[in-house]
């Protein structure tokens, strides 16, 4: 039988208190419901004494979710505990999380107290919290820098006072994994009543060790982990929920969590969007590149067998499929594979042309996605069919200059060049094209769209022109919007040529 690791999510408390992460009530409830679906065991919903908003959030979250325990944070103060208890009145399974600093720094330089007074204040807080709720969690703030012998004494007293969970926070993110693991082991071996409580980890990421420390805590006997989605939290953040959940799932440690891992990506995106907090692209599990393979060798390896370069099946975290990102370094095999997935089955000659065009685009644009490829292939097919083609386009424009375009068109096999001016660079280019064609056209509509975000991305231009009361549509796409405009215009004009031929 595997041991259960309880997941205590503090996205809405430690995560939300970090600068820029503030949420309104509706957003908090949406996240709380998502955490419930994700399968977390405890939701730390706020610090009720800190503001009326935080108080109300705990009330509303208690009403909105049913399965997880709802936890409210307090200092080891009577007033804090009363307010927390009040905020938890609708929770089906309420928990008060109270505590006090135990490190030398915190005792003498923050609380200006003594070790004896700290223990006494902690005992009183736990007893008082216990008079309101059954589940009382005690945190020994800055336990990471607290002397282990003193910490063991604190833990023993808090369990005697009624604490059911003991949190050992590495508040400043100072510990190394072996130190944090040894701390947990020390408590298990030296606190006589330790079997009456669950030990919890709460690691900050100041040295990038949060997940490693949490795992060290678990491997040494901790059975609850305090984590946040995307690792959001004070300063460098907290341990990321998704990292611990997947580390436990990937390794055969005799441990399980209740996390429904295919929901991780959705939870990550939601928290990122609502907190306006971008997830770094190379973030483990939920980063944009977590399942992307860009080098030719890796792509070839993954295509042969996914496990060659992936330890996690993307589906296990809610990502549809591992995406082979195409770049200028990608080979023909990767391009062919992606095109086949998009249902373009090209002949060898067509693939050669597509690959040449792909490399030109990949030189301009770092990554080529599916929309780029669809445009690239369709553009080539359209170009082949056209009776007139843009061979060259040069536009000169800038501040205090008259936009001037020189265009060479290949019309029915013959190159023709002219120059025109315009109100802007696009107008100049279209005017030059107009001068080269032997009939009148009128531009009815002109629309530019970015296919994906970003300044280096492909712009798609759609035009509608009229000739002899008939309407013709044209499409052009390029990383340069003036070229895309000329291509779209010529695409539409080419249809008039076909019509009057
Ligand atoms: O980091 C910390 O010590 C905390 C406690 C309040 C649990 O967030
Ligand atoms: Zn914290």
GROMACS .gro file of C-alpha atoms and ligand atoms in nm:
model
  510
    1UNK     CA    1   0.000   0.000   0.000
    2UNK     CA    2   0.133   0.339  -0.096
    3UNK     CA    3   0.154   0.622   0.154
    4UNK     CA    4  -0.064   0.922   0.078
    5UNK     CA    5   0.100   1.263   0.051
    6UNK     CA    6  -0.152   1.532   0.139
    7UNK     CA    7  -0.147   1.831  -0.093
    8UNK     CA    8  -0.196   2.163   0.086
    9UNK     CA    9  -0.237   2.436  -0.173
   10UNK     CA   10  -0.148   2.789  -0.069
   11UNK     CA   11  -0.185   2.961  -0.410
   12UNK     CA   12  -0.464   3.175  -0.266
   13UNK     CA   13  -0.266   3.278   0.044
   14UNK     CA   14   0.114   3.266   0.006
   15UNK     CA   15   0.081   3.285  -0.373
   16UNK     CA   16  -0.167   3.568  -0.375
   17UNK     CA   17   0.023   3.779  -0.124
   18UNK     CA   18   0.319   3.820  -0.364
   19UNK     CA   19   0.336   4.156  -0.545
   20UNK     CA   20   0.121   4.173  -0.859
   21UNK     CA   21  -0.067   3.848  -0.789
   22UNK     CA   22  -0.376   4.001  -0.628
   23UNK     CA   23  -0.710   3.850  -0.724
   24UNK     CA   24  -1.068   3.959  -0.679
   25UNK     CA   25  -1.329   3.740  -0.515
   26UNK     CA   26  -1.468   3.593  -0.837
   27UNK     CA   27  -1.119   3.498  -0.949
   28UNK     CA   28  -1.036   3.339  -0.614
   29UNK     CA   29  -1.351   3.128  -0.627
   30UNK     CA   30  -1.270   3.018  -0.982
   31UNK     CA   31  -0.924   2.909  -0.870
   32UNK     CA   32  -1.060   2.736  -0.558
   33UNK     CA   33  -1.305   2.535  -0.770
   34UNK     CA   34  -1.025   2.440  -1.007
   35UNK     CA   35  -0.811   2.329  -0.712
   36UNK     CA   36  -1.100   2.113  -0.593
   37UNK     CA   37  -1.128   1.946  -0.935
   38UNK     CA   38  -0.753   1.904  -0.938
   39UNK     CA   39  -0.786   1.700  -0.620
   40UNK     CA   40  -0.597   1.904  -0.358
   41UNK     CA   41  -0.661   1.802   0.003
   42UNK     CA   42  -0.638   2.143   0.167
   43UNK     CA   43  -0.693   2.493   0.030
   44UNK     CA   44  -0.536   2.773   0.231
   45UNK     CA   45  -0.792   3.038   0.140
   46UNK     CA   46  -0.646   3.346   0.308
   47UNK     CA   47  -0.525   3.534   0.614
   48UNK     CA   48  -0.861   3.664   0.741
   49UNK     CA   49  -0.736   3.925   0.991
   50UNK     CA   50  -0.522   4.092   0.723
   51UNK     CA   51  -0.814   4.257   0.538
   52UNK     CA   52  -1.194   4.244   0.502
   53UNK     CA   53  -1.134   4.112   0.149
   54UNK     CA   54  -0.930   3.819   0.277
   55UNK     CA   55  -1.191   3.747   0.543
   56UNK     CA   56  -1.470   3.742   0.286
   57UNK     CA   57  -1.265   3.524   0.051
   58UNK     CA   58  -1.236   3.254   0.316
   59UNK     CA   59  -1.614   3.278   0.376
   60UNK     CA   60  -1.701   3.252   0.006
   61UNK     CA   61  -1.449   2.980  -0.076
   62UNK     CA   62  -1.584   2.779   0.220
   63UNK     CA   63  -1.929   2.800   0.062
   64UNK     CA   64  -1.809   2.732  -0.295
   65UNK     CA   65  -1.611   2.411  -0.246
   66UNK     CA   66  -1.702   2.093  -0.059
   67UNK     CA   67  -1.425   1.835  -0.072
   68UNK     CA   68  -1.101   2.001   0.037
   69UNK     CA   69  -1.036   2.120   0.391
   70UNK     CA   70  -1.045   2.501   0.405
   71UNK     CA   71  -0.763   2.656   0.601
   72UNK     CA   72  -0.719   3.009   0.735
   73UNK     CA   73  -0.386   3.156   0.846
   74UNK     CA   74  -0.329   3.342   1.172
   75UNK     CA   75  -0.047   3.472   1.387
   76UNK     CA   76  -0.030   3.327   1.738
   77UNK     CA   77  -0.271   3.595   1.858
   78UNK     CA   78  -0.619   3.558   2.010
   79UNK     CA   79  -0.782   3.818   1.783
   80UNK     CA   80  -0.639   3.656   1.466
   81UNK     CA   81  -0.769   3.317   1.575
   82UNK     CA   82  -1.120   3.447   1.655
   83UNK     CA   83  -1.146   3.617   1.315
   84UNK     CA   84  -1.016   3.306   1.137
   85UNK     CA   85  -1.266   3.084   1.320
   86UNK     CA   86  -1.546   3.322   1.221
   87UNK     CA   87  -1.437   3.321   0.854
   88UNK     CA   88  -1.444   2.939   0.853
   89UNK     CA   89  -1.801   2.907   0.979
   90UNK     CA   90  -1.932   2.767   0.647
   91UNK     CA   91  -1.640   2.528   0.588
   92UNK     CA   92  -1.733   2.160   0.600
   93UNK     CA   93  -1.381   2.072   0.708
   94UNK     CA   94  -1.220   2.381   0.866
   95UNK     CA   95  -0.857   2.419   0.973
   96UNK     CA   96  -0.679   2.701   1.156
   97UNK     CA   97  -0.313   2.746   1.067
   98UNK     CA   98  -0.144   2.934   1.350
   99UNK     CA   99   0.220   2.981   1.438
  100UNK     CA  100   0.515   3.191   1.538
  101UNK     CA  101   0.883   3.243   1.447
  102UNK     CA  102   1.125   2.999   1.607
  103UNK     CA  103   1.466   3.090   1.462
  104UNK     CA  104   1.719   3.300   1.654
  105UNK     CA  105   1.658   3.585   1.410
  106UNK     CA  106   1.284   3.575   1.449
  107UNK     CA  107   1.283   3.529   1.828
  108UNK     CA  108   1.530   3.807   1.908
  109UNK     CA  109   1.522   4.046   1.611
  110UNK     CA  110   1.162   4.024   1.492
  111UNK     CA  111   0.951   3.927   1.793
  112UNK     CA  112   1.196   4.068   2.054
  113UNK     CA  113   1.108   3.774   2.274
  114UNK     CA  114   1.274   3.470   2.434
  115UNK     CA  115   1.257   3.098   2.343
  116UNK     CA  116   1.047   3.024   2.655
  117UNK     CA  117   0.795   3.299   2.576
  118UNK     CA  118   0.772   3.180   2.214
  119UNK     CA  119   0.685   2.826   2.324
  120UNK     CA  120   0.427   2.957   2.570
  121UNK     CA  121   0.265   3.187   2.309
  122UNK     CA  122   0.252   2.897   2.065
  123UNK     CA  123   0.087   2.666   2.320
  124UNK     CA  124  -0.178   2.926   2.403
  125UNK     CA  125  -0.249   2.987   2.033
  126UNK     CA  126  -0.287   2.616   1.953
  127UNK     CA  127  -0.514   2.561   2.256
  128UNK     CA  128  -0.727   2.860   2.165
  129UNK     CA  129  -0.758   2.751   1.800
  130UNK     CA  130  -0.848   2.402   1.920
  131UNK     CA  131  -1.143   2.551   2.111
  132UNK     CA  132  -1.293   2.645   1.769
  133UNK     CA  133  -1.187   2.367   1.531
  134UNK     CA  134  -1.059   2.011   1.548
  135UNK     CA  135  -0.787   2.056   1.286
  136UNK     CA  136  -0.513   2.288   1.409
  137UNK     CA  137  -0.192   2.325   1.212
  138UNK     CA  138   0.106   2.493   1.377
  139UNK     CA  139   0.386   2.661   1.175
  140UNK     CA  140   0.730   2.719   1.323
  141UNK     CA  141   0.820   3.018   1.107
  142UNK     CA  142   1.179   3.014   0.977
  143UNK     CA  143   1.215   2.651   1.089
  144UNK     CA  144   1.472   2.617   0.809
  145UNK     CA  145   1.714   2.828   1.014
  146UNK     CA  146   1.595   2.706   1.355
  147UNK     CA  147   1.822   2.494   1.570
  148UNK     CA  148   1.695   2.134   1.543
  149UNK     CA  149   1.704   2.066   1.918
  150UNK     CA  150   1.493   2.374   1.996
  151UNK     CA  151   1.262   2.296   1.705
  152UNK     CA  152   1.201   1.945   1.843
  153UNK     CA  153   1.106   2.097   2.178
  154UNK     CA  154   0.861   2.337   2.008
  155UNK     CA  155   0.705   2.058   1.802
  156UNK     CA  156   0.658   1.832   2.105
  157UNK     CA  157   0.484   2.111   2.300
  158UNK     CA  158   0.254   2.206   2.013
  159UNK     CA  159   0.144   1.845   1.961
  160UNK     CA  160   0.076   1.821   2.337
  161UNK     CA  161  -0.135   2.138   2.307
  162UNK     CA  162  -0.346   1.974   2.035
  163UNK     CA  163  -0.185   2.050   1.697
  164UNK     CA  164  -0.272   1.784   1.440
  165UNK     CA  165  -0.033   1.905   1.169
  166UNK     CA  166   0.311   2.059   1.223
  167UNK     CA  167   0.445   2.278   0.945
  168UNK     CA  168   0.824   2.313   0.911
  169UNK     CA  169   0.864   2.615   0.683
  170UNK     CA  170   1.190   2.699   0.516
  171UNK     CA  171   1.060   3.055   0.518
  172UNK     CA  172   1.370   3.214   0.365
  173UNK     CA  173   1.448   2.934   0.118
  174UNK     CA  174   1.786   2.885   0.286
  175UNK     CA  175   1.816   2.508   0.330
  176UNK     CA  176   1.993   2.264   0.104
  177UNK     CA  177   1.800   1.942   0.032
  178UNK     CA  178   2.012   1.722   0.261
  179UNK     CA  179   1.978   1.973   0.548
  180UNK     CA  180   1.603   2.001   0.513
  181UNK     CA  181   1.567   1.622   0.485
  182UNK     CA  182   1.782   1.574   0.797
  183UNK     CA  183   1.567   1.827   0.986
  184UNK     CA  184   1.254   1.623   0.916
  185UNK     CA  185   1.433   1.303   1.005
  186UNK     CA  186   1.561   1.460   1.329
  187UNK     CA  187   1.206   1.555   1.431
  188UNK     CA  188   1.073   1.208   1.353
  189UNK     CA  189   1.347   1.051   1.561
  190UNK     CA  190   1.353   1.296   1.852
  191UNK     CA  191   0.996   1.412   1.916
  192UNK     CA  192   0.834   1.145   2.135
  193UNK     CA  193   0.472   1.226   2.037
  194UNK     CA  194   0.545   1.283   1.663
  195UNK     CA  195   0.316   0.992   1.563
  196UNK     CA  196   0.018   1.201   1.681
  197UNK     CA  197   0.067   1.463   1.408
  198UNK     CA  198   0.150   1.493   1.041
  199UNK     CA  199   0.467   1.677   0.946
  200UNK     CA  200   0.429   1.927   0.664
  201UNK     CA  201   0.684   2.089   0.432
  202UNK     CA  202   0.659   2.454   0.327
  203UNK     CA  203   0.961   2.545   0.116
  204UNK     CA  204   1.047   2.874  -0.050
  205UNK     CA  205   1.251   2.893  -0.365
  206UNK     CA  206   1.512   3.161  -0.292
  207UNK     CA  207   1.796   2.930  -0.394
  208UNK     CA  208   1.590   2.733  -0.646
  209UNK     CA  209   1.569   2.440  -0.400
  210UNK     CA  210   1.199   2.444  -0.311
  211UNK     CA  211   1.098   2.127  -0.495
  212UNK     CA  212   1.420   1.943  -0.405
  213UNK     CA  213   1.373   2.036  -0.037
  214UNK     CA  214   1.008   1.930  -0.042
  215UNK     CA  215   1.103   1.594  -0.192
  216UNK     CA  216   1.379   1.553   0.071
  217UNK     CA  217   1.115   1.627   0.337
  218UNK     CA  218   0.881   1.364   0.195
  219UNK     CA  219   1.157   1.103   0.165
  220UNK     CA  220   1.235   1.157   0.532
  221UNK     CA  221   0.880   1.122   0.657
  222UNK     CA  222   0.679   1.442   0.592
  223UNK     CA  223   0.330   1.350   0.472
  224UNK     CA  224   0.185   1.689   0.378
  225UNK     CA  225   0.337   1.936   0.129
  226UNK     CA  226   0.251   2.305   0.105
  227UNK     CA  227   0.268   2.410  -0.256
  228UNK     CA  228   0.130   2.656  -0.511
  229UNK     CA  229   0.032   2.633  -0.876
  230UNK     CA  230   0.323   2.749  -1.095
  231UNK     CA  231   0.528   2.793  -0.776
  232UNK     CA  232   0.387   3.143  -0.719
  233UNK     CA  233   0.454   3.295  -0.379
  234UNK     CA  234   0.659   3.538  -0.172
  235UNK     CA  235   0.984   3.653  -0.342
  236UNK     CA  236   1.114   3.363  -0.555
  237UNK     CA  237   0.797   3.170  -0.476
  238UNK     CA  238   0.695   2.842  -0.314
  239UNK     CA  239   0.729   2.481  -0.418
  240UNK     CA  240   0.534   2.419  -0.740
  241UNK     CA  241   0.244   2.178  -0.691
  242UNK     CA  242   0.279   2.036  -1.041
  243UNK     CA  243   0.648   1.952  -0.989
  244UNK     CA  244   0.591   1.756  -0.668
  245UNK     CA  245   0.281   1.580  -0.803
  246UNK     CA  246   0.469   1.465  -1.114
  247UNK     CA  247   0.790   1.374  -0.927
  248UNK     CA  248   0.581   1.145  -0.707
  249UNK     CA  249   0.394   1.004  -1.007
  250UNK     CA  250   0.707   0.944  -1.218
  251UNK     CA  251   0.909   0.770  -0.948
  252UNK     CA  252   0.825   0.448  -0.775
  253UNK     CA  253   0.857   0.576  -0.418
  254UNK     CA  254   0.561   0.395  -0.265
  255UNK     CA  255   0.383   0.731  -0.246
  256UNK     CA  256   0.067   0.871  -0.403
  257UNK     CA  257  -0.117   1.202  -0.416
  258UNK     CA  258  -0.481   1.263  -0.498
  259UNK     CA  259  -0.388   1.500  -0.781
  260UNK     CA  260  -0.575   1.449  -1.106
  261UNK     CA  261  -0.263   1.529  -1.308
  262UNK     CA  262  -0.429   1.579  -1.652
  263UNK     CA  263  -0.586   1.891  -1.498
  264UNK     CA  264  -0.247   2.048  -1.419
  265UNK     CA  265  -0.205   2.243  -1.741
  266UNK     CA  266  -0.549   2.396  -1.714
  267UNK     CA  267  -0.486   2.499  -1.351
  268UNK     CA  268  -0.150   2.648  -1.447
  269UNK     CA  269  -0.297   2.849  -1.734
  270UNK     CA  270  -0.583   2.975  -1.520
  271UNK     CA  271  -0.357   3.094  -1.237
  272UNK     CA  272  -0.115   3.250  -1.483
  273UNK     CA  273  -0.395   3.435  -1.662
  274UNK     CA  274  -0.576   3.556  -1.351
  275UNK     CA  275  -0.257   3.663  -1.174
  276UNK     CA  276  -0.113   3.816  -1.491
  277UNK     CA  277   0.196   3.619  -1.411
  278UNK     CA  278   0.366   3.456  -1.708
  279UNK     CA  279   0.500   3.105  -1.666
  280UNK     CA  280   0.862   3.090  -1.781
  281UNK     CA  281   0.888   2.897  -2.107
  282UNK     CA  282   1.127   2.637  -1.967
  283UNK     CA  283   0.930   2.585  -1.642
  284UNK     CA  284   0.911   2.217  -1.548
  285UNK     CA  285   0.578   2.045  -1.628
  286UNK     CA  286   0.377   2.352  -1.736
  287UNK     CA  287   0.623   2.571  -1.933
  288UNK     CA  288   0.552   2.628  -2.302
  289UNK     CA  289   0.864   2.428  -2.393
  290UNK     CA  290   0.821   2.151  -2.135
  291UNK     CA  291   0.733   1.902  -2.412
  292UNK     CA  292   0.886   2.081  -2.710
  293UNK     CA  293   1.180   1.932  -2.892
  294UNK     CA  294   1.365   2.164  -3.124
  295UNK     CA  295   1.702   2.014  -3.215
  296UNK     CA  296   1.705   1.782  -3.515
  297UNK     CA  297   1.861   1.495  -3.313
  298UNK     CA  298   1.600   1.520  -3.035
  299UNK     CA  299   1.315   1.546  -3.284
  300UNK     CA  300   1.435   1.239  -3.468
  301UNK     CA  301   1.468   1.052  -3.134
  302UNK     CA  302   1.119   1.148  -3.014
  303UNK     CA  303   0.965   1.052  -3.347
  304UNK     CA  304   1.125   0.708  -3.318
  305UNK     CA  305   1.011   0.659  -2.959
  306UNK     CA  306   0.865   0.929  -2.734
  307UNK     CA  307   1.045   0.795  -2.423
  308UNK     CA  308   1.385   0.863  -2.584
  309UNK     CA  309   1.354   1.226  -2.474
  310UNK     CA  310   1.040   1.242  -2.261
  311UNK     CA  311   0.998   1.110  -1.907
  312UNK     CA  312   0.638   1.226  -1.886
  313UNK     CA  313   0.358   1.150  -2.129
  314UNK     CA  314   0.227   1.501  -2.210
  315UNK     CA  315  -0.128   1.366  -2.180
  316UNK     CA  316  -0.059   1.294  -1.811
  317UNK     CA  317  -0.041   1.667  -1.743
  318UNK     CA  318  -0.313   1.771  -1.986
  319UNK     CA  319  -0.102   1.860  -2.289
  320UNK     CA  320  -0.253   1.711  -2.602
  321UNK     CA  321   0.062   1.592  -2.770
  322UNK     CA  322   0.433   1.661  -2.756
  323UNK     CA  323   0.492   1.935  -3.008
  324UNK     CA  324   0.793   1.921  -3.230
  325UNK     CA  325   0.886   2.285  -3.262
  326UNK     CA  326   1.025   2.356  -3.602
  327UNK     CA  327   1.316   2.596  -3.626
  328UNK     CA  328   1.586   2.673  -3.884
  329UNK     CA  329   1.772   2.371  -3.744
  330UNK     CA  330   1.491   2.126  -3.813
  331UNK     CA  331   1.540   1.867  -4.079
  332UNK     CA  332   1.325   1.755  -4.372
  333UNK     CA  333   1.197   1.452  -4.170
  334UNK     CA  334   1.051   1.674  -3.899
  335UNK     CA  335   0.889   1.904  -4.157
  336UNK     CA  336   0.744   1.608  -4.347
  337UNK     CA  337   0.610   1.454  -4.024
  338UNK     CA  338   0.443   1.779  -3.917
  339UNK     CA  339   0.296   1.836  -4.264
  340UNK     CA  340   0.155   1.483  -4.266
  341UNK     CA  341  -0.010   1.554  -3.929
  342UNK     CA  342  -0.165   1.858  -4.095
  343UNK     CA  343  -0.277   1.627  -4.376
  344UNK     CA  344  -0.045   1.769  -4.643
  345UNK     CA  345   0.096   1.470  -4.828
  346UNK     CA  346   0.355   1.625  -5.058
  347UNK     CA  347   0.551   1.465  -5.338
  348UNK     CA  348   0.930   1.467  -5.305
  349UNK     CA  349   0.954   1.772  -5.537
  350UNK     CA  350   0.682   1.956  -5.346
  351UNK     CA  351   0.856   1.877  -5.018
  352UNK     CA  352   1.184   2.014  -5.158
  353UNK     CA  353   1.015   2.346  -5.243
  354UNK     CA  354   0.831   2.350  -4.911
  355UNK     CA  355   1.155   2.288  -4.723
  356UNK     CA  356   1.332   2.570  -4.909
  357UNK     CA  357   1.048   2.811  -4.827
  358UNK     CA  358   1.036   2.680  -4.473
  359UNK     CA  359   1.406   2.761  -4.422
  360UNK     CA  360   1.356   3.113  -4.557
  361UNK     CA  361   1.069   3.168  -4.313
  362UNK     CA  362   1.254   2.999  -4.024
  363UNK     CA  363   1.544   3.240  -4.076
  364UNK     CA  364   1.307   3.532  -4.022
  365UNK     CA  365   1.098   3.374  -3.750
  366UNK     CA  366   1.241   3.174  -3.458
  367UNK     CA  367   0.975   2.905  -3.435
  368UNK     CA  368   0.741   2.778  -3.701
  369UNK     CA  369   0.402   2.668  -3.581
  370UNK     CA  370   0.112   2.491  -3.752
  371UNK     CA  371  -0.058   2.811  -3.874
  372UNK     CA  372   0.270   2.923  -4.035
  373UNK     CA  373   0.298   2.590  -4.217
  374UNK     CA  374  -0.058   2.595  -4.344
  375UNK     CA  375  -0.001   2.944  -4.483
  376UNK     CA  376   0.336   2.848  -4.628
  377UNK     CA  377   0.200   2.549  -4.819
  378UNK     CA  378  -0.120   2.717  -4.935
  379UNK     CA  379   0.077   3.023  -5.041
  380UNK     CA  380   0.305   2.809  -5.258
  381UNK     CA  381   0.011   2.631  -5.417
  382UNK     CA  382  -0.156   2.966  -5.491
  383UNK     CA  383   0.166   3.117  -5.628
  384UNK     CA  384   0.206   2.825  -5.871
  385UNK     CA  385  -0.142   2.884  -6.010
  386UNK     CA  386  -0.100   3.258  -6.054
  387UNK     CA  387  -0.063   3.413  -6.398
  388UNK     CA  388   0.115   3.712  -6.252
  389UNK     CA  389   0.373   3.698  -5.975
  390UNK     CA  390   0.560   3.950  -5.761
  391UNK     CA  391   0.927   3.906  -5.853
  392UNK     CA  392   1.072   4.204  -5.668
  393UNK     CA  393   0.946   4.467  -5.430
  394UNK     CA  394   1.144   4.753  -5.284
  395UNK     CA  395   0.987   5.021  -5.069
  396UNK     CA  396   1.156   5.333  -4.938
  397UNK     CA  397   0.979   5.518  -4.658
  398UNK     CA  398   1.041   5.689  -4.328
  399UNK     CA  399   0.992   6.015  -4.141
  400UNK     CA  400   0.977   6.319  -4.379
  401UNK     CA  401   1.006   6.094  -4.686
  402UNK     CA  402   0.758   6.025  -4.962
  403UNK     CA  403   0.687   5.649  -4.959
  404UNK     CA  404   0.811   5.511  -5.290
  405UNK     CA  405   0.780   5.155  -5.418
  406UNK     CA  406   0.954   4.981  -5.707
  407UNK     CA  407   0.783   4.662  -5.818
  408UNK     CA  408   0.876   4.395  -6.072
  409UNK     CA  409   0.589   4.171  -6.179
  410UNK     CA  410   0.614   3.866  -6.398
  411UNK     CA  411   0.310   3.892  -6.621
  412UNK     CA  412   0.249   3.598  -6.851
  413UNK     CA  413   0.619   3.507  -6.844
  414UNK     CA  414   0.754   3.860  -6.891
  415UNK     CA  415   0.915   4.078  -6.622
  416UNK     CA  416   0.788   4.438  -6.600
  417UNK     CA  417   0.909   4.701  -6.355
  418UNK     CA  418   0.774   5.037  -6.243
  419UNK     CA  419   0.787   5.285  -5.954
  420UNK     CA  420   0.507   5.472  -5.777
  421UNK     CA  421   0.459   5.689  -5.473
  422UNK     CA  422   0.177   5.663  -5.218
  423UNK     CA  423   0.034   5.784  -4.887
  424UNK     CA  424   0.217   5.506  -4.708
  425UNK     CA  425   0.440   5.209  -4.800
  426UNK     CA  426   0.146   4.975  -4.869
  427UNK     CA  427  -0.031   5.237  -5.081
  428UNK     CA  428   0.291   5.296  -5.279
  429UNK     CA  429   0.337   4.922  -5.343
  430UNK     CA  430  -0.024   4.873  -5.456
  431UNK     CA  431  -0.007   5.185  -5.679
  432UNK     CA  432   0.302   5.048  -5.854
  433UNK     CA  433   0.129   4.715  -5.915
  434UNK     CA  434  -0.177   4.898  -6.047
  435UNK     CA  435   0.041   5.088  -6.300
  436UNK     CA  436   0.164   4.758  -6.446
  437UNK     CA  437  -0.170   4.596  -6.515
  438UNK     CA  438  -0.366   4.671  -6.830
  439UNK     CA  439  -0.709   4.721  -6.669
  440UNK     CA  440  -0.868   4.918  -6.386
  441UNK     CA  441  -0.923   4.768  -6.041
  442UNK     CA  442  -1.070   4.917  -5.731
  443UNK     CA  443  -0.962   4.818  -5.378
  444UNK     CA  444  -1.277   4.759  -5.174
  445UNK     CA  445  -1.140   4.606  -4.858
  446UNK     CA  446  -0.801   4.557  -4.698
  447UNK     CA  447  -0.744   4.363  -4.376
  448UNK     CA  448  -0.424   4.275  -4.190
  449UNK     CA  449  -0.417   4.003  -3.923
  450UNK     CA  450  -0.133   3.873  -3.710
  451UNK     CA  451  -0.151   3.494  -3.725
  452UNK     CA  452  -0.003   3.454  -3.379
  453UNK     CA  453   0.131   3.719  -3.140
  454UNK     CA  454   0.478   3.874  -3.156
  455UNK     CA  455   0.650   4.117  -3.388
  456UNK     CA  456   0.835   3.852  -3.592
  457UNK     CA  457   0.519   3.656  -3.667
  458UNK     CA  458   0.348   3.605  -3.999
  459UNK     CA  459   0.099   3.871  -4.100
  460UNK     CA  460  -0.190   3.768  -4.319
  461UNK     CA  461  -0.344   4.022  -4.555
  462UNK     CA  462  -0.683   3.976  -4.720
  463UNK     CA  463  -0.806   4.208  -4.994
  464UNK     CA  464  -1.124   4.246  -5.194
  465UNK     CA  465  -1.099   4.422  -5.527
  466UNK     CA  466  -1.357   4.492  -5.799
  467UNK     CA  467  -1.323   4.493  -6.177
  468UNK     CA  468  -1.615   4.533  -6.417
  469UNK     CA  469  -1.860   4.501  -6.126
  470UNK     CA  470  -1.714   4.170  -6.029
  471UNK     CA  471  -1.552   4.097  -5.691
  472UNK     CA  472  -1.218   3.915  -5.650
  473UNK     CA  473  -1.055   3.800  -5.325
  474UNK     CA  474  -0.685   3.773  -5.261
  475UNK     CA  475  -0.472   3.651  -4.970
  476UNK     CA  476  -0.105   3.707  -4.894
  477UNK     CA  477   0.110   3.612  -4.597
  478UNK     CA  478   0.460   3.708  -4.500
  479UNK     CA  479   0.661   3.821  -4.201
  480UNK     CA  480   0.675   4.157  -4.387
  481UNK     CA  481   0.330   4.309  -4.404
  482UNK     CA  482   0.407   4.516  -4.718
  483UNK     CA  483   0.512   4.202  -4.906
  484UNK     CA  484   0.200   4.025  -4.774
  485UNK     CA  485  -0.013   4.317  -4.903
  486UNK     CA  486   0.147   4.307  -5.250
  487UNK     CA  487   0.103   3.927  -5.264
  488UNK     CA  488  -0.265   3.956  -5.164
  489UNK     CA  489  -0.328   4.226  -5.426
  490UNK     CA  490  -0.155   4.027  -5.699
  491UNK     CA  491  -0.341   3.711  -5.590
  492UNK     CA  492  -0.672   3.889  -5.653
  493UNK     CA  493  -0.555   4.053  -5.980
  494UNK     CA  494  -0.432   3.716  -6.103
  495UNK     CA  495  -0.790   3.589  -6.082
  496UNK     CA  496  -0.903   3.872  -6.313
  497UNK     CA  497  -0.635   3.766  -6.562
  498UNK     CA  498  -0.763   3.408  -6.544
  499UNK     CA  499  -1.116   3.532  -6.598
  500UNK     CA  500  -1.049   3.752  -6.904
  501UNK     CA  501  -0.791   3.520  -7.065
  502LIG     O1  502   0.687   3.092   0.468
  502LIG     C1  503   0.631   3.083   0.578
  502LIG     O2  504   0.691   3.064   0.683
  502LIG     C2  505   0.486   3.096   0.578
  502LIG     C3  506   0.415   3.068   0.707
  502LIG     C4  507   0.323   3.179   0.742
  502LIG     C5  508   0.346   2.937   0.699
  502LIG     O3  509   0.427   3.124   0.476
  503LIG    ZN1  510   0.552   3.088   0.300
   0.00000   0.00000   0.00000
